[in-house]
Short mmCIF file of C-alpha atoms and ligand atoms in Angstrom, two decimals:
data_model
loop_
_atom_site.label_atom_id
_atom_site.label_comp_id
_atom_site.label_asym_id
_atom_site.label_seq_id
_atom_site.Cartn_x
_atom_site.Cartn_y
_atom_site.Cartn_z
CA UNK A 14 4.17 2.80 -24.78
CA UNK A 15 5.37 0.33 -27.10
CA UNK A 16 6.43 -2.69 -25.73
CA UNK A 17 9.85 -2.58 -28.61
CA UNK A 18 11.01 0.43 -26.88
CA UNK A 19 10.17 -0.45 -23.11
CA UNK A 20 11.97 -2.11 -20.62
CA UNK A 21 10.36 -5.54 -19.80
CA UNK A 22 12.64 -8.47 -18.60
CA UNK A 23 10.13 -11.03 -18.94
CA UNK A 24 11.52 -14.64 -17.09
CA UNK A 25 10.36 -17.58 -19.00
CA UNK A 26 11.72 -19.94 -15.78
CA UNK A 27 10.50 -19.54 -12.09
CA UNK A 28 12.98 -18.04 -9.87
CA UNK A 29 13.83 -21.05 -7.41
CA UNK A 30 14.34 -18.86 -4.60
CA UNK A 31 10.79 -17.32 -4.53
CA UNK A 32 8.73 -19.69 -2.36
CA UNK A 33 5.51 -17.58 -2.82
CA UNK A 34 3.07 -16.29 -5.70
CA UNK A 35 3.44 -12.93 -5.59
CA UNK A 36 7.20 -13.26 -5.28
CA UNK A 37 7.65 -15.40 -8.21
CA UNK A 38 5.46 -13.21 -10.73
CA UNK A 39 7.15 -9.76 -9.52
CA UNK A 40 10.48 -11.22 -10.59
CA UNK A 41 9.35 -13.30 -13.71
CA UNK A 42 6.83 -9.67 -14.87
CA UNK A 43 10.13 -7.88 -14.31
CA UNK A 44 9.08 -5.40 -11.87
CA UNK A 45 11.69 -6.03 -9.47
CA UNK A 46 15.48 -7.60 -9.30
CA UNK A 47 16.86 -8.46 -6.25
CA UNK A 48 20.16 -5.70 -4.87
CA UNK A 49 21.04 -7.57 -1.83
CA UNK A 50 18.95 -9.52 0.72
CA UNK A 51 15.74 -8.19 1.36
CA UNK A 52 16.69 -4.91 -1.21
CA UNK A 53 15.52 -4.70 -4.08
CA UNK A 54 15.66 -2.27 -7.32
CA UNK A 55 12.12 -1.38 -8.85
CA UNK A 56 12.67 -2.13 -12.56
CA UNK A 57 10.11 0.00 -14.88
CA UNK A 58 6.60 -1.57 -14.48
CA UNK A 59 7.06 -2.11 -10.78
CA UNK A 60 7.96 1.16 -10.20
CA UNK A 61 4.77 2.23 -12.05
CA UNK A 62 2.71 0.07 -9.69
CA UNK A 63 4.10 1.70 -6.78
CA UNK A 64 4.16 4.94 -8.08
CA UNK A 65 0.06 4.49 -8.37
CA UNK A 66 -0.34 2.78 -4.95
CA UNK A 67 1.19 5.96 -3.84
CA UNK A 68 -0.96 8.45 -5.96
CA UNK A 69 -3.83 6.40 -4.22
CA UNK A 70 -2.62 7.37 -0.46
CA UNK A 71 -1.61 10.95 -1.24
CA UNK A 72 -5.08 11.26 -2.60
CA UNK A 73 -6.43 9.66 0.27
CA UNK A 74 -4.91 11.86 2.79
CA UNK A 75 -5.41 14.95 1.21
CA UNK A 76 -9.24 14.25 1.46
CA UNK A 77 -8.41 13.29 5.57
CA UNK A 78 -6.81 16.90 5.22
CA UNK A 79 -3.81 15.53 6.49
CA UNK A 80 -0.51 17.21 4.99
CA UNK A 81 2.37 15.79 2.88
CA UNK A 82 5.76 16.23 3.65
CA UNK A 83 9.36 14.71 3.44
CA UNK A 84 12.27 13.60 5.99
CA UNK A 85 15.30 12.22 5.69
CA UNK A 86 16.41 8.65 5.72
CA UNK A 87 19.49 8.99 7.75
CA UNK A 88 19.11 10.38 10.81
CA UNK A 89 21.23 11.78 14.23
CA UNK A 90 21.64 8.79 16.76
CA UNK A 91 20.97 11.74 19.32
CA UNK A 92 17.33 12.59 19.11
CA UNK A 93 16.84 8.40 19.55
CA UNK A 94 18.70 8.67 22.54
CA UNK A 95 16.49 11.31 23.86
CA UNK A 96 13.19 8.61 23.29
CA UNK A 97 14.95 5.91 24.58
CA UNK A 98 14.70 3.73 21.73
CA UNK A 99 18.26 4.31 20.61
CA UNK A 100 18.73 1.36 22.53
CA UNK A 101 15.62 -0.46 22.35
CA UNK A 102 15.09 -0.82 18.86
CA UNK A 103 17.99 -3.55 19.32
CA UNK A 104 19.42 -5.08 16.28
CA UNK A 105 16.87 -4.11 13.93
CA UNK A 106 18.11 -0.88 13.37
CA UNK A 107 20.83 0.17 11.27
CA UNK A 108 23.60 2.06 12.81
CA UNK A 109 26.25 3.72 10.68
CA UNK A 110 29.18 5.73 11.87
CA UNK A 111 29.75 9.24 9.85
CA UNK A 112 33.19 10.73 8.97
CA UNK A 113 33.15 12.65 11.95
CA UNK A 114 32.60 9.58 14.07
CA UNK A 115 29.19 10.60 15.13
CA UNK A 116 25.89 7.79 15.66
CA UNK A 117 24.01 7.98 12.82
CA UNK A 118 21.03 5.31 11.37
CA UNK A 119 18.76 4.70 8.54
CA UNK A 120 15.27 5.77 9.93
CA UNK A 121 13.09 2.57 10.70
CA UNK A 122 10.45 5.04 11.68
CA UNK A 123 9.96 8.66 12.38
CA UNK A 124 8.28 9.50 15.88
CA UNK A 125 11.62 10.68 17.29
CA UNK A 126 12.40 13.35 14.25
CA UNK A 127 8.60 14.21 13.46
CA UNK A 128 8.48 15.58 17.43
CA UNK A 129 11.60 17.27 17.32
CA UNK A 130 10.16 19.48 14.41
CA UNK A 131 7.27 19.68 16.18
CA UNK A 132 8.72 21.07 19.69
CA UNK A 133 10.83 23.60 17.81
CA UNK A 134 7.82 24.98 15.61
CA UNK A 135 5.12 24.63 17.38
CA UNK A 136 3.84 26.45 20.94
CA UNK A 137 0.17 26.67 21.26
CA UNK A 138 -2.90 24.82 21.23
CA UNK A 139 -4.27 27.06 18.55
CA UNK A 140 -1.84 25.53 16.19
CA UNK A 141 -3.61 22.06 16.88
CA UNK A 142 -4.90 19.78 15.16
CA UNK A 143 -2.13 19.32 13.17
CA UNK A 144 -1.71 15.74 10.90
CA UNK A 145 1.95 15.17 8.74
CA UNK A 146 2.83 12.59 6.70
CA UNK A 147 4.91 11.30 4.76
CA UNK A 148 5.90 8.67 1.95
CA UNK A 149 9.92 7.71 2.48
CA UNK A 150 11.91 4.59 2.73
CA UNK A 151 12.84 2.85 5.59
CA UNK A 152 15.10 0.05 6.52
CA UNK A 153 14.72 -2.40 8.97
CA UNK A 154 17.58 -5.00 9.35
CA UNK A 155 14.93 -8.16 9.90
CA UNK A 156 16.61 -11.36 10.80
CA UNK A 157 14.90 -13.33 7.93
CA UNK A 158 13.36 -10.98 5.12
CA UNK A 159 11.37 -13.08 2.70
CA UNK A 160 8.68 -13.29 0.36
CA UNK A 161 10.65 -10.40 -1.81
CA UNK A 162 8.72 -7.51 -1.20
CA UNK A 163 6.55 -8.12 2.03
CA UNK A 164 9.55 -8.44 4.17
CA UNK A 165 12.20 -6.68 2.83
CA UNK A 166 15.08 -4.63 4.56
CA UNK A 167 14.83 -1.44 3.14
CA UNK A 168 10.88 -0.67 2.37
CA UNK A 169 8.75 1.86 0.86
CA UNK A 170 6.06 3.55 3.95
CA UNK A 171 3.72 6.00 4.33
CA UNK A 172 3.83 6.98 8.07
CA UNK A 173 1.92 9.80 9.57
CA UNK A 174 1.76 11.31 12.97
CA UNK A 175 -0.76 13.33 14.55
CA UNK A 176 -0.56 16.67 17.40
CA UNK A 177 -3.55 17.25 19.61
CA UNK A 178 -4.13 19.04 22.63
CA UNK A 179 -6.40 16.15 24.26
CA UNK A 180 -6.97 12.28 24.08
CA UNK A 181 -10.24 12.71 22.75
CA UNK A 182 -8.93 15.05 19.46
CA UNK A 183 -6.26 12.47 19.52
CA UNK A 184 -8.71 9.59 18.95
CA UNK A 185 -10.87 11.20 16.18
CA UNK A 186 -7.56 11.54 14.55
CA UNK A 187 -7.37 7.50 14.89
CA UNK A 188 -10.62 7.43 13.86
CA UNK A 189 -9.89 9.66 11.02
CA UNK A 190 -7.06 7.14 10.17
CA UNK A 191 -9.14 4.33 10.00
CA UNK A 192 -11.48 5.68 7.44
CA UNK A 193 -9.27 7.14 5.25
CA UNK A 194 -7.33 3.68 5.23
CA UNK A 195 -10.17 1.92 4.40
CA UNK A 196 -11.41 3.54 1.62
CA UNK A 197 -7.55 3.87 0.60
CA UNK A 198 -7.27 0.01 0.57
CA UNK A 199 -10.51 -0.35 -1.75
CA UNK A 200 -9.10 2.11 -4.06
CA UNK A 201 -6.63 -0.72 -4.57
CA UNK A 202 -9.51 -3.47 -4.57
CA UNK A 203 -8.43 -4.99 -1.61
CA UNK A 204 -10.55 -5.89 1.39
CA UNK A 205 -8.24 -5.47 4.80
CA UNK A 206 -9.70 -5.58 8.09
CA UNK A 207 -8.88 -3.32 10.98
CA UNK A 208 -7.98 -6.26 13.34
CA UNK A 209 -6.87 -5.09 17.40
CA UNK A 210 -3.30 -6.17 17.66
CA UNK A 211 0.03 -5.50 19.63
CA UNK A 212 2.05 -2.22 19.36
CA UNK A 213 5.28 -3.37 19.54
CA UNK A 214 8.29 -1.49 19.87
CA UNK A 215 6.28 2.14 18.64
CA UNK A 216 4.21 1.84 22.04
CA UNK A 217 0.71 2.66 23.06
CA UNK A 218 -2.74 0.93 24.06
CA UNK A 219 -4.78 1.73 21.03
CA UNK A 220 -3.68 -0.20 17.84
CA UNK A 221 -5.55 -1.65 15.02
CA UNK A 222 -3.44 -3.90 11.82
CA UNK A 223 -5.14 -3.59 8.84
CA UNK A 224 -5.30 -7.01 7.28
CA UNK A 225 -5.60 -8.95 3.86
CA UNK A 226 -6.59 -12.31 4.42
CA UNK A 227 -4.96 -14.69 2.29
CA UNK A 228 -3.11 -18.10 2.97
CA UNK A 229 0.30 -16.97 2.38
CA UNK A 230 0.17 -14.13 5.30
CA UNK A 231 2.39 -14.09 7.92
CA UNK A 232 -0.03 -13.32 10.81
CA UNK A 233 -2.51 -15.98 12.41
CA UNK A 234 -5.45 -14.14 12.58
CA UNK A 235 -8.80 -14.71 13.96
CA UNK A 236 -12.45 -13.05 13.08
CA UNK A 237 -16.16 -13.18 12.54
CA UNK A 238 -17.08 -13.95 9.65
CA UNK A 239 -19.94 -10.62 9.39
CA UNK A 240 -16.77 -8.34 8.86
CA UNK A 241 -15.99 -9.58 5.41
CA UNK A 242 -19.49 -8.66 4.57
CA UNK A 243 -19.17 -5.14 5.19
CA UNK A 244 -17.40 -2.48 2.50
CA UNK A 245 -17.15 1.44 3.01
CA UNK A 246 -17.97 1.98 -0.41
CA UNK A 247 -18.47 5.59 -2.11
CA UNK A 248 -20.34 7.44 1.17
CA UNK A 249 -19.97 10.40 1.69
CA UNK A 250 -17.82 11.04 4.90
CA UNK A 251 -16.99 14.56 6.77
CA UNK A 252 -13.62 13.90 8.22
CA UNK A 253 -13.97 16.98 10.42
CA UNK A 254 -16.87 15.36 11.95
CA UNK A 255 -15.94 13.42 14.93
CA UNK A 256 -19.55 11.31 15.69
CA UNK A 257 -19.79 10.03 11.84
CA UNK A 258 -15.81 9.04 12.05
CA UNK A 259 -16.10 7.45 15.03
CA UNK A 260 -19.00 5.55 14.10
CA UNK A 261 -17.72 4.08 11.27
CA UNK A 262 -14.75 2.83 13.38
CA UNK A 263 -17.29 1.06 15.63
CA UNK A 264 -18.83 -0.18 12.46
CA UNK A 265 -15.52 -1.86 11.07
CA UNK A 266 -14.40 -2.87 14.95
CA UNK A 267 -17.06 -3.79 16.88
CA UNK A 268 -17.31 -7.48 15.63
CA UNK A 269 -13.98 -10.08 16.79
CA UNK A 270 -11.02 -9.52 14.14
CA UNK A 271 -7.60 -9.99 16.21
CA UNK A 272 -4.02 -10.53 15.41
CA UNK A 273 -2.70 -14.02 17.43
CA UNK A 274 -1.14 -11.24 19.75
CA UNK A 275 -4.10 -9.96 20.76
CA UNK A 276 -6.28 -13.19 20.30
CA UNK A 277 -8.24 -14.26 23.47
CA UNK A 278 -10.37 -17.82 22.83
CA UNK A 279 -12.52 -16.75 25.73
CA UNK A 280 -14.21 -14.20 23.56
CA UNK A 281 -13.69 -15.63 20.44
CA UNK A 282 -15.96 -18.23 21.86
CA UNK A 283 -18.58 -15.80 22.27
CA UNK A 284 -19.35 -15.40 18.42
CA UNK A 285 -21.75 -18.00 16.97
CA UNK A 286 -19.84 -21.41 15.87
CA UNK A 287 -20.74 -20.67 12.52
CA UNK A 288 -19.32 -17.61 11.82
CA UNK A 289 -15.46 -17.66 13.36
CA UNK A 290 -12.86 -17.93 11.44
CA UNK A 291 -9.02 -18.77 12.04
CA UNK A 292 -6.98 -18.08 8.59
CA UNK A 293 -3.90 -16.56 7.83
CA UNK A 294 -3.49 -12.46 6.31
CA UNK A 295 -1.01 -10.09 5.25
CA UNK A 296 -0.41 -6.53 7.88
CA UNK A 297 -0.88 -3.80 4.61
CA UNK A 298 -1.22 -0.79 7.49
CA UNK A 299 -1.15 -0.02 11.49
CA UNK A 300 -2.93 2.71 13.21
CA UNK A 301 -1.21 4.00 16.73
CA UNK A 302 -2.57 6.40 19.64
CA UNK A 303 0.16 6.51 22.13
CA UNK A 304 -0.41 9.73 24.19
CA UNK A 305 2.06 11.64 25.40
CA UNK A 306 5.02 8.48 24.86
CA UNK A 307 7.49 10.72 22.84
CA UNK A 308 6.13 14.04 23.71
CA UNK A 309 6.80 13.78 27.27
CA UNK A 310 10.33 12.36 26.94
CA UNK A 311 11.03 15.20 24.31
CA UNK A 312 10.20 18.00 25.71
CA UNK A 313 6.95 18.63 22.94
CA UNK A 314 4.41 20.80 24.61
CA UNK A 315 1.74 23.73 24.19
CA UNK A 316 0.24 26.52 25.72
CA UNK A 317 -3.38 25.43 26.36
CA UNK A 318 -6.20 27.83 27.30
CA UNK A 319 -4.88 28.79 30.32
CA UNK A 320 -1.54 29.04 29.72
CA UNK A 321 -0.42 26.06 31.44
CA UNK A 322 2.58 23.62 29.62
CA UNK A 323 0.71 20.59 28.42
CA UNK A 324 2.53 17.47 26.58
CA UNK A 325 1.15 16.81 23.03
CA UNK A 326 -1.58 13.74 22.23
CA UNK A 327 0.18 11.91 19.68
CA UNK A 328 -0.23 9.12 17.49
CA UNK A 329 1.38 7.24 14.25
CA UNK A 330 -0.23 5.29 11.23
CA UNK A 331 1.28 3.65 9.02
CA UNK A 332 1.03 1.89 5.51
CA UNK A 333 3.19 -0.92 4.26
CA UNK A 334 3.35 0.91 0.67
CA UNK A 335 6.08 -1.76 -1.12
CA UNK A 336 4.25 -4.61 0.28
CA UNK A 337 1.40 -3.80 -0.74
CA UNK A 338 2.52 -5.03 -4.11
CA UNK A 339 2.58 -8.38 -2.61
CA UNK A 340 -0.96 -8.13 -0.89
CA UNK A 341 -2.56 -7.14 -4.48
CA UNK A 342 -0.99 -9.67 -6.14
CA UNK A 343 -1.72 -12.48 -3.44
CA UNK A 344 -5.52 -11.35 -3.60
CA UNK A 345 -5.77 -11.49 -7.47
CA UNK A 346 -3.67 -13.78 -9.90
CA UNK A 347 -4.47 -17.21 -11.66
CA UNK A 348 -1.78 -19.64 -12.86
CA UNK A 349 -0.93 -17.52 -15.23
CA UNK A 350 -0.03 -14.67 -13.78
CA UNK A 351 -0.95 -11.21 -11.96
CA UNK A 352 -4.56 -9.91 -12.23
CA UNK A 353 -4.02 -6.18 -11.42
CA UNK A 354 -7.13 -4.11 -9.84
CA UNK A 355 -8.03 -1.28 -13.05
CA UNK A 356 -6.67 1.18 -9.75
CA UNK A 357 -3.23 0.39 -9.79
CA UNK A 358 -2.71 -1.25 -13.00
CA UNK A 359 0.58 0.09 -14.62
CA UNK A 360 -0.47 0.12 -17.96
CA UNK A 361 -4.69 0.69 -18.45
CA UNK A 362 -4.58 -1.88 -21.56
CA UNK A 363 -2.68 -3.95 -23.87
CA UNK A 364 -2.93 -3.88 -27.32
CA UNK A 365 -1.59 -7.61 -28.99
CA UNK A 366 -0.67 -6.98 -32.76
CA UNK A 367 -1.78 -11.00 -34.38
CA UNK A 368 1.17 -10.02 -37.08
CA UNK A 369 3.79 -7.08 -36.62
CA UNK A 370 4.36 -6.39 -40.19
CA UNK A 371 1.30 -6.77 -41.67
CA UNK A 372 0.23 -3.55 -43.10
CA UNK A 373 -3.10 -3.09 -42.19
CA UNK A 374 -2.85 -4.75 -38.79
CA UNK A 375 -0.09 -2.13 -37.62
CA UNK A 376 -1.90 0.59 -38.74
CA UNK A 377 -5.05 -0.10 -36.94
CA UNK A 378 -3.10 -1.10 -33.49
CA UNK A 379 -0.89 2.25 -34.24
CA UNK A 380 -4.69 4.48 -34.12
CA UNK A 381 -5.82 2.09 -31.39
CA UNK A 382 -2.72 3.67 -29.32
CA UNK A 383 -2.93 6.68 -30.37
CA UNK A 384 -6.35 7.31 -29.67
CA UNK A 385 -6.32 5.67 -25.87
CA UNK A 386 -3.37 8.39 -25.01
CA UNK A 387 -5.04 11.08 -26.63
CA UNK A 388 -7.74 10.27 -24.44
CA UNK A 389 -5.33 10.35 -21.48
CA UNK A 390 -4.53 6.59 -20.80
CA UNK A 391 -1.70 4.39 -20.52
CA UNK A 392 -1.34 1.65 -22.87
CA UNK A 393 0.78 -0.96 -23.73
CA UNK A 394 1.00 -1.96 -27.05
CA UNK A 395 2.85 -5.39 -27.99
CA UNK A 396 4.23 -4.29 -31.16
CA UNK A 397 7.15 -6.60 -31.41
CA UNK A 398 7.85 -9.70 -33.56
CA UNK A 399 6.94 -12.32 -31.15
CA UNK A 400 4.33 -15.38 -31.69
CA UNK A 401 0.88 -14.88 -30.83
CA UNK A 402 1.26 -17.40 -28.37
CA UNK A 403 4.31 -15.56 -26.43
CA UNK A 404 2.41 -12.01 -26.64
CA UNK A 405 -0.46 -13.38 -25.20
CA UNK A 406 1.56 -15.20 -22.10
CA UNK A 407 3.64 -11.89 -21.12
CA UNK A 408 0.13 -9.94 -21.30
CA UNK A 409 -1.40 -12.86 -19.13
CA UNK A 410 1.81 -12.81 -16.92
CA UNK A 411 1.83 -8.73 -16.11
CA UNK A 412 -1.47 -8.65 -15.49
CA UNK A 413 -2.98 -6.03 -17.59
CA UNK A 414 -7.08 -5.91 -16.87
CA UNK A 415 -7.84 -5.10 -20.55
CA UNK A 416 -6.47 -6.79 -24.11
CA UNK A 417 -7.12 -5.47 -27.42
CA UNK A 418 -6.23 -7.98 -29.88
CA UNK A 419 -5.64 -6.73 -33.42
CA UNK A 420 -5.07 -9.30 -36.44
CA UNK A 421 -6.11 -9.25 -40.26
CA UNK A 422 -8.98 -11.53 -40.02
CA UNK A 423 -10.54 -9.70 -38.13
CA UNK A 424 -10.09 -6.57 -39.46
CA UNK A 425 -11.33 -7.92 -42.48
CA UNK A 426 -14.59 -8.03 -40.54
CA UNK A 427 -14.03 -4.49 -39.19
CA UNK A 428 -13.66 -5.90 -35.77
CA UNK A 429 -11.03 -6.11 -33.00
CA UNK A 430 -11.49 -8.62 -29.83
CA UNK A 431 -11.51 -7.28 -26.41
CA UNK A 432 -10.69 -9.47 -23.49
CA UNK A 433 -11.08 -8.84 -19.93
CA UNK A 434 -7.86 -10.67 -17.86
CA UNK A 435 -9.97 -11.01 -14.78
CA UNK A 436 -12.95 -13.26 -16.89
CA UNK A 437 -11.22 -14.29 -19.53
CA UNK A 438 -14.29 -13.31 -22.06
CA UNK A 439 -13.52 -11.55 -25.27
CA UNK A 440 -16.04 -9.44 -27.44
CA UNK A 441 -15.20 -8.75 -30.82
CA UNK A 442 -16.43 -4.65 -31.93
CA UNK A 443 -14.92 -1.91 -33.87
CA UNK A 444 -11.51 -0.71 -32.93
CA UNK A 445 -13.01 2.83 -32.03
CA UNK A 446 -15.29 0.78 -29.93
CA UNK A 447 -13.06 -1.31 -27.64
CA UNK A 448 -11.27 2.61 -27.20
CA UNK A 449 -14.71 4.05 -26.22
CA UNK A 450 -15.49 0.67 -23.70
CA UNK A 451 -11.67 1.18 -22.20
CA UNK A 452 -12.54 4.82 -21.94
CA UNK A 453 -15.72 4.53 -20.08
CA UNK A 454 -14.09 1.71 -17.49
CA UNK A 455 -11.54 4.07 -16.55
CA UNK A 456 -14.02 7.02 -16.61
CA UNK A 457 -12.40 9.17 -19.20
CA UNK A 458 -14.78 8.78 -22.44
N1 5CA B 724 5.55 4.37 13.01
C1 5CA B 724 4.52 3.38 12.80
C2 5CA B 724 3.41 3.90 11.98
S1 5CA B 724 3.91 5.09 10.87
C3 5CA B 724 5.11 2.13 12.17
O1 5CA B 724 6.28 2.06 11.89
N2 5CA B 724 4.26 1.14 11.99
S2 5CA B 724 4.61 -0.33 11.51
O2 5CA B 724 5.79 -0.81 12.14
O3 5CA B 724 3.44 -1.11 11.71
O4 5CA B 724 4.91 -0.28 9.97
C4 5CA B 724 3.89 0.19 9.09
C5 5CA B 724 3.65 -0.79 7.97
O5 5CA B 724 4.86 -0.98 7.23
C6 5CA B 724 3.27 -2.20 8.40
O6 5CA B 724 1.90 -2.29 8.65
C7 5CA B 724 3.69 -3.03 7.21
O7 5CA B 724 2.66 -3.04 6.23
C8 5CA B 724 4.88 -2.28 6.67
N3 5CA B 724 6.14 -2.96 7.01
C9 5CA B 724 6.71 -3.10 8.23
N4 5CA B 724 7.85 -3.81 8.16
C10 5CA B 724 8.02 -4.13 6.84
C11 5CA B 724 9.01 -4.85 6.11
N5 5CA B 724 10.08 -5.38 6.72
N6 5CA B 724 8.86 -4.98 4.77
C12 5CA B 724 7.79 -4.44 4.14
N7 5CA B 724 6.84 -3.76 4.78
C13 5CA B 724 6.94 -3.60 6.11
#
């Protein structure tokens, strides 16, 4: 892409009204603009970001076996009525009022609608397991949405929700959850900790928040220190088998890691001085087993093996996939700008031209280009008439991991400098072989 022809509204000032980092640099890269309070329009290279967060869980999932699907936003008042939450959910929810003077809302969630197409498709426990999901917006009307994209009103979630004949299948799906959340969140090179917390208004005893720790977060959390150490990495895992998922979820839970809900000093006590912890993170995910909550009060049951009507194990997990925009950026930045993770990055590398214009300069950053999307990458090449200075500020600023600085000296030499964001060193080699080095970090060469 070249940068002439994209759509990039860079903001040289800092928007007063965002109060934290991740905030200010999504509206000053020009990845988001403000539509109303807590809404927000995803401007090119945000959009991008998301659209790779969500590549990230759909592959993720599929690997879990767990299947994609789509429901609406706007839903019947009715089948909320049948839960009970129609009235619960309080003023959080939004309520609209069709032509036809019927109870409508914009789905905060999806328990209620998921069931109902359960119970009308579904009769027998051979059917089970059975694990949907989906990736949809939702809108919830928070008293104080902040931060831009962490708490907004309407927000982008992947929600899932599982069917099994017993608590136990219902668990390994949890446990199933867990792992393919975690190695989902390293995908995005974030560490988040499964961390016991409340359930709040979707119910249940069994809950874990997955969390990133960093000082702007809005939960008070509180851990031992040993679970930072540990990291799923690249094992090999058989999701169908229910002893190796569960004891990887004993792995990542066993140690103290709870939400202020859930904190209790007693126990926290109980881990050695040294290694507690009290800091603040940010809630990227939640994993729910509720049991029968909504099955029961909807009417969703099987046939089991002997023909007897049994209610449906159920549970919901969710992923916070707009804020997790924030989380990244939070976790890696400097003061001048984002630092994205190579797995979400929108563009793979930049390429800086020294001097648009100059003959020999634009022809080597126009084969540079070339060549990386022949090769199947992304680019984004600065090919406008801006200073040095200014090109290398909006590449520092959106966060790019890779630069590929291209100027007439150098060339002269037969070299081009590449610069890693994250480091800050540069190397100066060949143009074909900064292509080959960006080719082999993002596995393609
Ligand atoms: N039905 C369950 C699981 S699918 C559910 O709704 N869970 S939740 O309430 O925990 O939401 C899932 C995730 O969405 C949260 O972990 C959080 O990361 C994200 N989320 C929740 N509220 C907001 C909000 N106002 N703005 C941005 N993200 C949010």
């Amino acid at each position: 892409m070249r940068l002439s022809r994209y759509f990039l509204p860079v903001l040289k000032e800092t928007p007063a009204e965002a109060q934290i980092v991740s905030h200010r640099y999504m509206l000053r890269a020009g990845m988001i603009k403000q539509a109303s309070a807590g809404i927000y329009s995803w401007l090119p290279l945000g959009y991008k970001v998301l659209r790779k967060i969500e590549d990230i869980i759909h592959d993720e999932q599929r690997r879990a076996g767990h299947i994609p699907m789509l429901m609406p936003t706007i839903q019947s008042a009715d089948l909320w009525r049948e839960s009970g939450r129609y009235d619960a959910y309080g003023a959080e929810m939004l309520r609209i009022t069709d032509r036809h003077d019927r109870d409508m809302l914009y789905t905060p969630t999806a328990e209620e609608l998921i069931t109902d197409i359960f119970r009308a498709n579904v009769s027998s426990y051979r059917d089970l397991p059975l694990t949907m999901y989906q990736i949809q917006w939702k809108f919830r009307d928070e008293i104080r949405p902040r931060f831009g994209v962490m708490r907004g009103r309407e927000f982008y979630m992947k929600d899932g929700y599982n069917f099994d004949l017993t608590k136990e299948d219902a668990l390994h799906a949890y446990n199933r959850h867990l792992v393919s959340y975690l190695r989902t969140y390293e995908r995005m090179g974030l560490q988040a900790i499964p961390m016991r917390a409340d359930s709040g208004p979707i119910g249940g005893d069994d809950t874990h928040e997955f969390l990133v720790l960093a000082e702007t977060g809005e939960s008070e959390v509180f851990y031992d220190s040993e679970i930072t150490e540990l990291k799923f990495g690249d094992r090999a895992i058989d999701y169908d088998n229910v002893e190796q998922c569960q004891a990887v979820l004993e792995e990542f839970t066993s140690r103290y890691a709870r939400t202020d809900e859930t904190h209790d000093e007693a126990v926290f006590n109980q881990v050695p001085e040294a290694r507690r912890r009290t800091a603040r993170g940010i809630e990227v995910g939640q994993i729910f087993y509720f049991g029968t909550k909504y099955s029961e009060a909807m009417g969703a049951t099987v046939s089991d093996k002997d023909g007897n009507q049994v209610p449906v194990h159920m549970g919901s997990h969710g992923i916070g996939v707009s804020r997790l925009l924030g989380a990244i950026i939070e976790a890696s930045h400097d003061d001048r700008g984002i630092i994205w993770p190579e797995g979400v990055t929108p563009f793979h590398c930049g390429i800086v031209n020294l001097k648009t214009g100059d003959a020999e300069a634009d022809a080597a950053c126009e084969k540079i280009h070339a060549a990386l999307i022949a090769l199947g990458l992304d680019p984004l090449y600065d090919d406008t008439n801006e200073r040095a200075g200014a090109k290398f500020a909006t590449m520092d600023l959106i966060g790019l991991p890779w630069r590929i600085t291209v100027g007439p000296r150098g060339l002269k030499n037969g070299v081009v400098e590449l610069t890693s964001r994250r480091t800050g060193e540069s190397e100066e080699l060949p143009p074909e072989a900064a292509v080959a080095k960006i080719a082999e970090i993002y596995g393609v060469a």
